PDB file of N, CA and C in Angstrom:
ATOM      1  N   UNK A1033      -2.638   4.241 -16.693  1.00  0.00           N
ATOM      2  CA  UNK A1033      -3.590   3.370 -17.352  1.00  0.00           C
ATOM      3  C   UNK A1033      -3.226   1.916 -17.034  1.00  0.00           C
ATOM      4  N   UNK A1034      -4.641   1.115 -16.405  1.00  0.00           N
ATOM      5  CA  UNK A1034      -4.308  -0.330 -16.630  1.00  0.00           C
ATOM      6  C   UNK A1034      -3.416  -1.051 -17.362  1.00  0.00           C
ATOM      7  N   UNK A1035      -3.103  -2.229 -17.102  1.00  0.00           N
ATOM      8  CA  UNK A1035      -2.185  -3.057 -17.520  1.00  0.00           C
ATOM      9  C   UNK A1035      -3.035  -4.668 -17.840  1.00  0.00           C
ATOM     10  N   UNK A1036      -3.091  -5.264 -18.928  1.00  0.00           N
ATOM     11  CA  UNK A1036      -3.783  -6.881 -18.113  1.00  0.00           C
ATOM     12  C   UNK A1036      -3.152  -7.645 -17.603  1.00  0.00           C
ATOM     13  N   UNK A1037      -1.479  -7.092 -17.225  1.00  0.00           N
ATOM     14  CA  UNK A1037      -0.343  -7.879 -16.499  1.00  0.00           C
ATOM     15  C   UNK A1037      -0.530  -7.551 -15.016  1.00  0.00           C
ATOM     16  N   UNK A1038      -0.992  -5.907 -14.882  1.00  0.00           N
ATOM     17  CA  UNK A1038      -1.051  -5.419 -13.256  1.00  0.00           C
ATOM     18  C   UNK A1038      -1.921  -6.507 -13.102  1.00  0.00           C
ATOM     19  N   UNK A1039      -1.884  -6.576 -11.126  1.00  0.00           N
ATOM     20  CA  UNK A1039      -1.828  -7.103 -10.148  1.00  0.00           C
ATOM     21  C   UNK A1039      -2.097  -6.662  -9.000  1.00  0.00           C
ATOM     22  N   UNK A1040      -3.728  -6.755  -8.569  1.00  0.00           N
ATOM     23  CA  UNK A1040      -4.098  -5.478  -7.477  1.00  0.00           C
ATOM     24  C   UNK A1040      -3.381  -6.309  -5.928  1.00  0.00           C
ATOM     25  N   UNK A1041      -2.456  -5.359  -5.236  1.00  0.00           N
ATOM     26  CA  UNK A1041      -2.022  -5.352  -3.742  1.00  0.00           C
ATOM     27  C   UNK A1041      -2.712  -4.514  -3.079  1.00  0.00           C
ATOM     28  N   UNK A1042      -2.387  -4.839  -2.090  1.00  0.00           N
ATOM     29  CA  UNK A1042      -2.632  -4.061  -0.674  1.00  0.00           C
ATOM     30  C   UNK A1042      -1.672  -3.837   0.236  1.00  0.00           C
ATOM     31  N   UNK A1043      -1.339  -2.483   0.236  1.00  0.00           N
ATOM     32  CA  UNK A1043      -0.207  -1.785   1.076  1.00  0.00           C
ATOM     33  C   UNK A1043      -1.055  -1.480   2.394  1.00  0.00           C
ATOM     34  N   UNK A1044       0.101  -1.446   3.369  1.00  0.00           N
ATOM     35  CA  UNK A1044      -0.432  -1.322   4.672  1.00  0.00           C
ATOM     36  C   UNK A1044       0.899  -0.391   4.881  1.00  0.00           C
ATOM     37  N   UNK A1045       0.444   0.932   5.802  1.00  0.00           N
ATOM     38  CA  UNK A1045       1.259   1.706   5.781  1.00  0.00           C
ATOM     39  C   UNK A1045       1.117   2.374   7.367  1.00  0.00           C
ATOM     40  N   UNK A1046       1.953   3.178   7.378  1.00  0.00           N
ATOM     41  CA  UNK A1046       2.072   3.727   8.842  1.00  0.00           C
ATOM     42  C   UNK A1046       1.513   5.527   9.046  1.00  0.00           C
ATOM     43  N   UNK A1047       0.216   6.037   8.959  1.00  0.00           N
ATOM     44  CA  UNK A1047       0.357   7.242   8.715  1.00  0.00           C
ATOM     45  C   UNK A1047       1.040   8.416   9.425  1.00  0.00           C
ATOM     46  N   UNK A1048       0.782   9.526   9.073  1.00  0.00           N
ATOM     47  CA  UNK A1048       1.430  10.728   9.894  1.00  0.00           C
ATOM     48  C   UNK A1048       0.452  11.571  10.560  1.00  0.00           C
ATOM     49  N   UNK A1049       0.862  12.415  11.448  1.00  0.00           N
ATOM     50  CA  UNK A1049       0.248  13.454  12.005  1.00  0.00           C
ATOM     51  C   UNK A1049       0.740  14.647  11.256  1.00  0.00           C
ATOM     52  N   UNK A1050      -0.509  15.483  11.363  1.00  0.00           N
ATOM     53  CA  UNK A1050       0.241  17.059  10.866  1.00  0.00           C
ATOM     54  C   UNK A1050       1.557  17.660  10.943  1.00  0.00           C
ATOM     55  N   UNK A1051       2.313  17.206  12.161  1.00  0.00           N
ATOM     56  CA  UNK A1051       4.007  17.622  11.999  1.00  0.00           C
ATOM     57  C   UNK A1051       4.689  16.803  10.945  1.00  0.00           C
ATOM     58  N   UNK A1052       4.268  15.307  10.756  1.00  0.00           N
ATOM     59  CA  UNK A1052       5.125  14.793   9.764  1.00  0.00           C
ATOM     60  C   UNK A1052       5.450  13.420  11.063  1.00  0.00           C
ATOM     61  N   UNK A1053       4.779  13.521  11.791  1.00  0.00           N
ATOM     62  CA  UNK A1053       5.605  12.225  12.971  1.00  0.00           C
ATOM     63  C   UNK A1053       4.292  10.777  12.791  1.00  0.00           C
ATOM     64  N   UNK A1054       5.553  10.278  13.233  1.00  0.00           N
ATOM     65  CA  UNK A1054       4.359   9.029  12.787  1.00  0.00           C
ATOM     66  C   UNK A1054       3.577   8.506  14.109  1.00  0.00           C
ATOM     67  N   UNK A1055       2.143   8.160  13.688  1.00  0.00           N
ATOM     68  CA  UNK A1055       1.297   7.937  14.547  1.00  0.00           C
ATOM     69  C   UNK A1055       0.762   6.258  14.574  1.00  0.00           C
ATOM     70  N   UNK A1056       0.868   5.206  15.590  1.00  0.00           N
ATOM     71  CA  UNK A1056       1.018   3.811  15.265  1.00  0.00           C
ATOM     72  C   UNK A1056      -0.625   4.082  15.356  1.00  0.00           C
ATOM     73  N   UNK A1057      -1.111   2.997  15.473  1.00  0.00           N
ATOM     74  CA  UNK A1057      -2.603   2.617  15.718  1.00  0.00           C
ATOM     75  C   UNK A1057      -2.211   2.144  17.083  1.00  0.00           C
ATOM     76  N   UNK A1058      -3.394   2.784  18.125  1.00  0.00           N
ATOM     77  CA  UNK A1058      -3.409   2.184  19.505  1.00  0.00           C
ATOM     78  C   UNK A1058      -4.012   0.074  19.425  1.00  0.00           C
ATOM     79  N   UNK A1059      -4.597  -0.017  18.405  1.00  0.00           N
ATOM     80  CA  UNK A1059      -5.090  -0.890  18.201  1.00  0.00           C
ATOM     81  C   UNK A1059      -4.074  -2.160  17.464  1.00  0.00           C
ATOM     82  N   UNK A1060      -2.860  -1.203  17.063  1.00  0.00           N
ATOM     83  CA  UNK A1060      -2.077  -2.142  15.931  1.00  0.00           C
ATOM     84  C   UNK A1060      -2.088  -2.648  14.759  1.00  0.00           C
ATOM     85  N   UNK A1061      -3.799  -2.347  14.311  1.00  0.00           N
ATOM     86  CA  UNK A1061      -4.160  -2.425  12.656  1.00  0.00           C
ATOM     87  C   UNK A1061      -3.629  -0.838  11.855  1.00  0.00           C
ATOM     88  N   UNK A1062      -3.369  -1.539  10.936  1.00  0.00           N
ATOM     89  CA  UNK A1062      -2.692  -0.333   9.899  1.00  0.00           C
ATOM     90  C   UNK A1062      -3.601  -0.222   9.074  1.00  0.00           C
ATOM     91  N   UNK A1063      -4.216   1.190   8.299  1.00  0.00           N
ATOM     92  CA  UNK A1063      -4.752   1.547   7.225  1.00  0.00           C
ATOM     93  C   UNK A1063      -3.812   0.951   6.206  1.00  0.00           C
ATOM     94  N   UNK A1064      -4.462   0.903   4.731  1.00  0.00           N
ATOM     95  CA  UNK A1064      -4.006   0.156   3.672  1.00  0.00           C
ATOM     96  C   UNK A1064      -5.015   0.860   2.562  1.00  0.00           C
ATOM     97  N   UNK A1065      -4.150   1.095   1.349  1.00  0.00           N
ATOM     98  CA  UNK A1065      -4.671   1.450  -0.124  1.00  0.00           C
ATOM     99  C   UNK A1065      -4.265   0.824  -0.868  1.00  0.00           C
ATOM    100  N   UNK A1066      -5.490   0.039  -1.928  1.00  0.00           N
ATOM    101  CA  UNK A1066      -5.201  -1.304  -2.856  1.00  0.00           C
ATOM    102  C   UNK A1066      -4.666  -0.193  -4.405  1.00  0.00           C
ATOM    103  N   UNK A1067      -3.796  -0.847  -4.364  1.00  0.00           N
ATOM    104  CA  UNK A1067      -2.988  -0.480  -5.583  1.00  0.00           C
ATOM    105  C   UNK A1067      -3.339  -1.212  -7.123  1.00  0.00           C
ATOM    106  N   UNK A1068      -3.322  -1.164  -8.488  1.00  0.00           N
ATOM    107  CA  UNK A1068      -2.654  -1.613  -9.600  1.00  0.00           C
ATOM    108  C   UNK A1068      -1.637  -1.510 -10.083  1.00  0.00           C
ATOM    109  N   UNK A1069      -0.427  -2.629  -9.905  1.00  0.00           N
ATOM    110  CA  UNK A1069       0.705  -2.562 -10.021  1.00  0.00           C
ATOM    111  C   UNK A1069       1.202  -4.046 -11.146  1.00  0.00           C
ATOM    112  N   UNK A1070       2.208  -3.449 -11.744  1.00  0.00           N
ATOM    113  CA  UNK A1070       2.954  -4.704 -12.681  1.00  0.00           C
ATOM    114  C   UNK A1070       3.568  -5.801 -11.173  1.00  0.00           C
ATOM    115  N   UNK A1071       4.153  -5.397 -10.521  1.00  0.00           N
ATOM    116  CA  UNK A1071       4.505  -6.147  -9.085  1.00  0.00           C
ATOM    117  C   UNK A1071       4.934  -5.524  -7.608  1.00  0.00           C
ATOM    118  N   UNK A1072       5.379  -6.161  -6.935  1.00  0.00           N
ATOM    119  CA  UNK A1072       5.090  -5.999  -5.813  1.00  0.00           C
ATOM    120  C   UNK A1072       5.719  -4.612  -5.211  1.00  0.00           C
ATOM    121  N   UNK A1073       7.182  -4.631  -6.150  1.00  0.00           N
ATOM    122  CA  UNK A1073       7.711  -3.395  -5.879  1.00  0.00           C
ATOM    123  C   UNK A1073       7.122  -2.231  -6.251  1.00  0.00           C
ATOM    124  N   UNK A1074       7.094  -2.408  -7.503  1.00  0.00           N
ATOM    125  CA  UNK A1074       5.942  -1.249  -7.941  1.00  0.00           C
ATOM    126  C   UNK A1074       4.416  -0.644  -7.332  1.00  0.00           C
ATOM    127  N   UNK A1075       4.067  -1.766  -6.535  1.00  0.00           N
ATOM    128  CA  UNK A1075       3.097  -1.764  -5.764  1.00  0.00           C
ATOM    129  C   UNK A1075       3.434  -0.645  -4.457  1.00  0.00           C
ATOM    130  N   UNK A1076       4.616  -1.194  -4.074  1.00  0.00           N
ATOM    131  CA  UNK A1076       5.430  -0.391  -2.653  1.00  0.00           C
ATOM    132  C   UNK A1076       5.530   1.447  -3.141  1.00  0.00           C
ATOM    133  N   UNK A1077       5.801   1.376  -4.336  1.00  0.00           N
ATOM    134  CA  UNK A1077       6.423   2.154  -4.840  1.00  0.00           C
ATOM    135  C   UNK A1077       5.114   3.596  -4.864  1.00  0.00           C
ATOM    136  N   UNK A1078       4.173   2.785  -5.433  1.00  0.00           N
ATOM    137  CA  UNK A1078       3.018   3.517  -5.515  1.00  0.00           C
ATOM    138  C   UNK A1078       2.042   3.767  -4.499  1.00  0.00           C
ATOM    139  N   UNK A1079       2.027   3.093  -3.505  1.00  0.00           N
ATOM    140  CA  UNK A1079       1.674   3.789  -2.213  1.00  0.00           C
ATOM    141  C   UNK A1079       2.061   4.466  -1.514  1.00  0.00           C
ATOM    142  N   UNK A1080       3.276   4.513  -1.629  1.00  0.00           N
ATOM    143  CA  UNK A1080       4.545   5.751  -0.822  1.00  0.00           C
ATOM    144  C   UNK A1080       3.880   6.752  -1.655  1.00  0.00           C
ATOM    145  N   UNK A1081       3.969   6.885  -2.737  1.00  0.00           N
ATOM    146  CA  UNK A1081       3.771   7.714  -3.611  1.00  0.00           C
ATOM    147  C   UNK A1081       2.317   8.776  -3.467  1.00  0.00           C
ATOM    148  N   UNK A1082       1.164   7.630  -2.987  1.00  0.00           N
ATOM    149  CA  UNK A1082      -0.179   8.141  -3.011  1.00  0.00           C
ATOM    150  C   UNK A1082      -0.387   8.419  -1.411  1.00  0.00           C
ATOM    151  N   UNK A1083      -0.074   7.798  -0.519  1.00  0.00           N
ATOM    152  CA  UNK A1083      -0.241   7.887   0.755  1.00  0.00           C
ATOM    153  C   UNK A1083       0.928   9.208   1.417  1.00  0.00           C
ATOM    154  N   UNK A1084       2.457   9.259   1.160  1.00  0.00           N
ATOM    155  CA  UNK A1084       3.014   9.829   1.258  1.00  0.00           C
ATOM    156  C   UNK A1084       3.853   9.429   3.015  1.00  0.00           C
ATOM    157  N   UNK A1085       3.418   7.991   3.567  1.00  0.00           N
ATOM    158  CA  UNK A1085       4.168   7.323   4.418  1.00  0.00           C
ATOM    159  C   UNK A1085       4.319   6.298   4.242  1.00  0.00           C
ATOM    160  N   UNK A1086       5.209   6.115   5.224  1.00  0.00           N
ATOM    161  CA  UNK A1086       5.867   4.542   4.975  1.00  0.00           C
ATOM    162  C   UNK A1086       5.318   2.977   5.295  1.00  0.00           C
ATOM    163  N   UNK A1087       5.526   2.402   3.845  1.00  0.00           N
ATOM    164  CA  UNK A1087       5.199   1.349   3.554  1.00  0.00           C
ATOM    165  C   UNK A1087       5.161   0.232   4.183  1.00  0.00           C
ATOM    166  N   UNK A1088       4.986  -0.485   4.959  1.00  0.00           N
ATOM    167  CA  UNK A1088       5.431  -1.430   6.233  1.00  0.00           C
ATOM    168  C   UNK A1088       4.972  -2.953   5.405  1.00  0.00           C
ATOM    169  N   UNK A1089       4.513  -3.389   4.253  1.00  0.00           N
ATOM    170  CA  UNK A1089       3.742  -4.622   3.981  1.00  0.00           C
ATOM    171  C   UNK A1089       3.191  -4.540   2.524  1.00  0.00           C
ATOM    172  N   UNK A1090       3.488  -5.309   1.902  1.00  0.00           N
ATOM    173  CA  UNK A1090       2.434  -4.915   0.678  1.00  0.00           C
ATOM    174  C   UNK A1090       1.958  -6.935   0.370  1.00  0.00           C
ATOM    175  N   UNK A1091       0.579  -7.213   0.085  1.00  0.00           N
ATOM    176  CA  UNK A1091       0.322  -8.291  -0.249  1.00  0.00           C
ATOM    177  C   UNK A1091      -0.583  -8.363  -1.257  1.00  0.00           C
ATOM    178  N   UNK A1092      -0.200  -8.965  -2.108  1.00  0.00           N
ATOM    179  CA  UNK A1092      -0.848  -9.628  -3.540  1.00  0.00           C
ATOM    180  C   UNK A1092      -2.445 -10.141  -3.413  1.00  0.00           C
ATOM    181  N   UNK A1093      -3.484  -9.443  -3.414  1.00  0.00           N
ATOM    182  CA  UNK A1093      -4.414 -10.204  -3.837  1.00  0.00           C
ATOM    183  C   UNK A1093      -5.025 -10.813  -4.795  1.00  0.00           C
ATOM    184  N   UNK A1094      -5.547 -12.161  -4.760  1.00  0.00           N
ATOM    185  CA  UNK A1094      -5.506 -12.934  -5.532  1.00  0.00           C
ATOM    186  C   UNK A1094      -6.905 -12.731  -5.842  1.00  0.00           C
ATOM    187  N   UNK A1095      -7.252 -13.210  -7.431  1.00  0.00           N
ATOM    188  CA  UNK A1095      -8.800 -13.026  -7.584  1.00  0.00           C
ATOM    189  C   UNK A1095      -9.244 -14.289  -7.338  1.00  0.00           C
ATOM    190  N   UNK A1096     -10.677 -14.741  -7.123  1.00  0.00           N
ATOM    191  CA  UNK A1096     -11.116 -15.573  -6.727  1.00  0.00           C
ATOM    192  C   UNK A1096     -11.574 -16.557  -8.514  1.00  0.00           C
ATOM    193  N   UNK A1097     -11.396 -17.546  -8.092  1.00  0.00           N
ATOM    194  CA  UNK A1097     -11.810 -18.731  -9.275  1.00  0.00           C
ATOM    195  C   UNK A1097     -13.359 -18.909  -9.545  1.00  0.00           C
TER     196      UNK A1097
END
């Protein structure tokens, strides 16, 4: 459940292929799933978690004024 302290990021991650090996982008852009997190770690924390590869980036988006 929400927080009004969370803080939506965006993890950028590295996915896998069916063996479990990791597959880069021929292109070099990484897929990414926006998280609600208290911070940044927690942010990291929870995309490993939902994606199930590794985390390479996570950045804070900011809401607009």
């Amino acid at each position: 459940m929400p927080n009004a302290s969370d803080r939506n990021y965006r993890c950028y991650y590295t996915p896998k292929d069916a063996q479990g090996h990791l597959t880069p982008s021929d292109t070099g852009a990484l897929p990414f799933v926006q998280v609600l997190a208290a911070s940044a770690e927690h942010a990291f924390i929870n995309a490993h978690h939902v994606t199930g590869c590794p985390v390479s980036e996570v950045v804070r988006i900011e809401q607009a004024a």
